[in-house]
């Protein structure tokens, strides 16, 4: 049946309010307006950032909403004026859009875009309205994506068309976790051959940082996690050593300094803890170490550290989505995966149907899963 131009009724996991499990509901998804695209989502990963919203760590967020920002699907229909993407194309929705026109997009250095909803959290399409309703209520979108639903509508600037041969159940991770971690190593830190690296937090994002450090030729990659069950996988994807802060009396930056002749060249915080952001900064070496904030701390939280840490030559950086300009690079990352430049298999620990979404979040919380991919 041709659904073009019609409202689609489908299943979605709705987050009605913080601190509550998702409810699987029948929702209505309006057709795409001009410069919008309606997508049939086929696979969506569960990332810790979705869990932060459920746990109320971003109090500005508007509920009810449909979360999910790491997905892949097939275009169902396109709105007026969309010329480069057509029904049937395989696509990845982008939580950092690329409009190509704003100051950030025109600057070759950064990857933010003023059309992003990160920080603003309107929970709406760029025209200020929503395409979702459920039981007569408006349901908000989430950072230009919303993928825990069989169908979603996104703005054209927040979609990348990818290779027809891409396996959607894997490349969904290129929508967030993999690209965020990998790019933090290769673009943001610019890890160099023979360098030493420390990666704090060995979830899907941290493991992807390790993959990036390995591809960049780092000679020592030290994984740090309070859950030692994460070490086997970290070593499988490229960590040379793994340490658990609970096994050491000394602060972790001292342990790392002893292992690396005074500190690492690059450290990465992939947890979202302000305390660990300071530990990671202290772990890089006096002279010219670089620390990258990848984890998302609760909004409005503050980090404090002695400025001497920077005066003595260290650099503190941070980026969303691994610094990639999304529409330019997501298709290339998919092609690189298809050419076996890196392998995402190790990141996917579980697959579940959409109905079992609450089980997926529970496993993430208990530290039992890396990435759970929901399949539709
Ligand atoms: P996940 O929860 O899977 O991994 C975090 C890991 O950190 C787990 O293995 C924990 O055991 C470990 N951990 C927790 N506390 C500590 C501690 N005190 N010391 C050492 N290890 C600890 O999360 P994820 O990999 O999905 O995401 C990681 C972070 O990245 C998270 O904050 C998420 O919100 C953020 C992120 C950032 C971006 C971006 O664009 N920058 C995009 N998506 C997610
Ligand atoms: Zn994410
Ligand atoms: Zn832009």
PDB file of N, CA and C and ligand atoms in Angstrom, residues 46-50 69-70 95 142-143 175-177 180 205 296 371, ligand 2:
ATOM      1  N   UNK A  46      20.967   1.381  21.395  1.00  0.00           N
ATOM      2  CA  UNK A  46      20.686   2.070  22.661  1.00  0.00           C
ATOM      3  C   UNK A  46      21.990   2.675  23.165  1.00  0.00           C
ATOM      4  N   UNK A  47      22.032   4.003  23.247  1.00  0.00           N
ATOM      5  CA  UNK A  47      23.235   4.733  23.672  1.00  0.00           C
ATOM      6  C   UNK A  47      22.982   5.307  25.063  1.00  0.00           C
ATOM      7  N   UNK A  48      24.031   5.493  25.827  1.00  0.00           N
ATOM      8  CA  UNK A  48      23.891   6.030  27.182  1.00  0.00           C
ATOM      9  C   UNK A  48      23.224   7.407  27.194  1.00  0.00           C
ATOM     10  N   UNK A  49      23.383   8.176  26.122  1.00  0.00           N
ATOM     11  CA  UNK A  49      22.766   9.512  26.108  1.00  0.00           C
ATOM     12  C   UNK A  49      21.243   9.425  26.179  1.00  0.00           C
ATOM     13  N   UNK A  50      20.639   8.389  25.601  1.00  0.00           N
ATOM     14  CA  UNK A  50      19.184   8.217  25.705  1.00  0.00           C
ATOM     15  C   UNK A  50      18.810   7.987  27.176  1.00  0.00           C
ATOM     16  N   UNK A  69      18.827   7.943  18.870  1.00  0.00           N
ATOM     17  CA  UNK A  69      19.568   8.846  17.964  1.00  0.00           C
ATOM     18  C   UNK A  69      20.669   8.099  17.219  1.00  0.00           C
ATOM     19  N   UNK A  70      20.601   6.743  17.228  1.00  0.00           N
ATOM     20  CA  UNK A  70      21.671   5.935  16.623  1.00  0.00           C
ATOM     21  C   UNK A  70      20.982   4.858  15.785  1.00  0.00           C
ATOM     22  N   UNK A  95      22.076  13.207  14.504  1.00  0.00           N
ATOM     23  CA  UNK A  95      21.741  14.043  15.673  1.00  0.00           C
ATOM     24  C   UNK A  95      22.530  15.342  15.670  1.00  0.00           C
ATOM     25  N   UNK A 142      13.430  14.199  19.308  1.00  0.00           N
ATOM     26  CA  UNK A 142      14.653  14.230  20.121  1.00  0.00           C
ATOM     27  C   UNK A 142      15.846  14.519  19.214  1.00  0.00           C
ATOM     28  N   UNK A 143      16.554  15.589  19.502  1.00  0.00           N
ATOM     29  CA  UNK A 143      17.757  16.045  18.775  1.00  0.00           C
ATOM     30  C   UNK A 143      17.793  15.621  17.282  1.00  0.00           C
ATOM     31  N   UNK A 175      25.582   5.957  13.315  1.00  0.00           N
ATOM     32  CA  UNK A 175      24.746   7.109  13.665  1.00  0.00           C
ATOM     33  C   UNK A 175      25.132   7.774  14.977  1.00  0.00           C
ATOM     34  N   UNK A 176      25.808   7.048  15.863  1.00  0.00           N
ATOM     35  CA  UNK A 176      26.338   7.702  17.079  1.00  0.00           C
ATOM     36  C   UNK A 176      27.581   7.002  17.616  1.00  0.00           C
ATOM     37  N   UNK A 177      27.400   5.953  18.410  1.00  0.00           N
ATOM     38  CA  UNK A 177      28.487   5.396  19.225  1.00  0.00           C
ATOM     39  C   UNK A 177      29.802   5.195  18.506  1.00  0.00           C
ATOM     40  N   UNK A 180      31.245   8.606  17.093  1.00  0.00           N
ATOM     41  CA  UNK A 180      31.619   9.498  18.195  1.00  0.00           C
ATOM     42  C   UNK A 180      32.971   9.080  18.779  1.00  0.00           C
ATOM     43  N   UNK A 205      30.968   3.668  23.271  1.00  0.00           N
ATOM     44  CA  UNK A 205      31.730   4.847  22.850  1.00  0.00           C
ATOM     45  C   UNK A 205      33.219   4.651  23.135  1.00  0.00           C
ATOM     46  N   UNK A 296      28.913  12.730  28.184  1.00  0.00           N
ATOM     47  CA  UNK A 296      27.990  13.842  28.415  1.00  0.00           C
ATOM     48  C   UNK A 296      27.661  13.884  29.906  1.00  0.00           C
ATOM     49  N   UNK A 371      26.480  -2.535  23.127  1.00  0.00           N
ATOM     50  CA  UNK A 371      25.368  -1.956  22.389  1.00  0.00           C
ATOM     51  C   UNK A 371      24.301  -3.012  22.179  1.00  0.00           C
TER      52      UNK A 371
HETATM   53 ZN1  LIG B   2      24.937   8.654  21.562  1.00  0.00          ZN
END
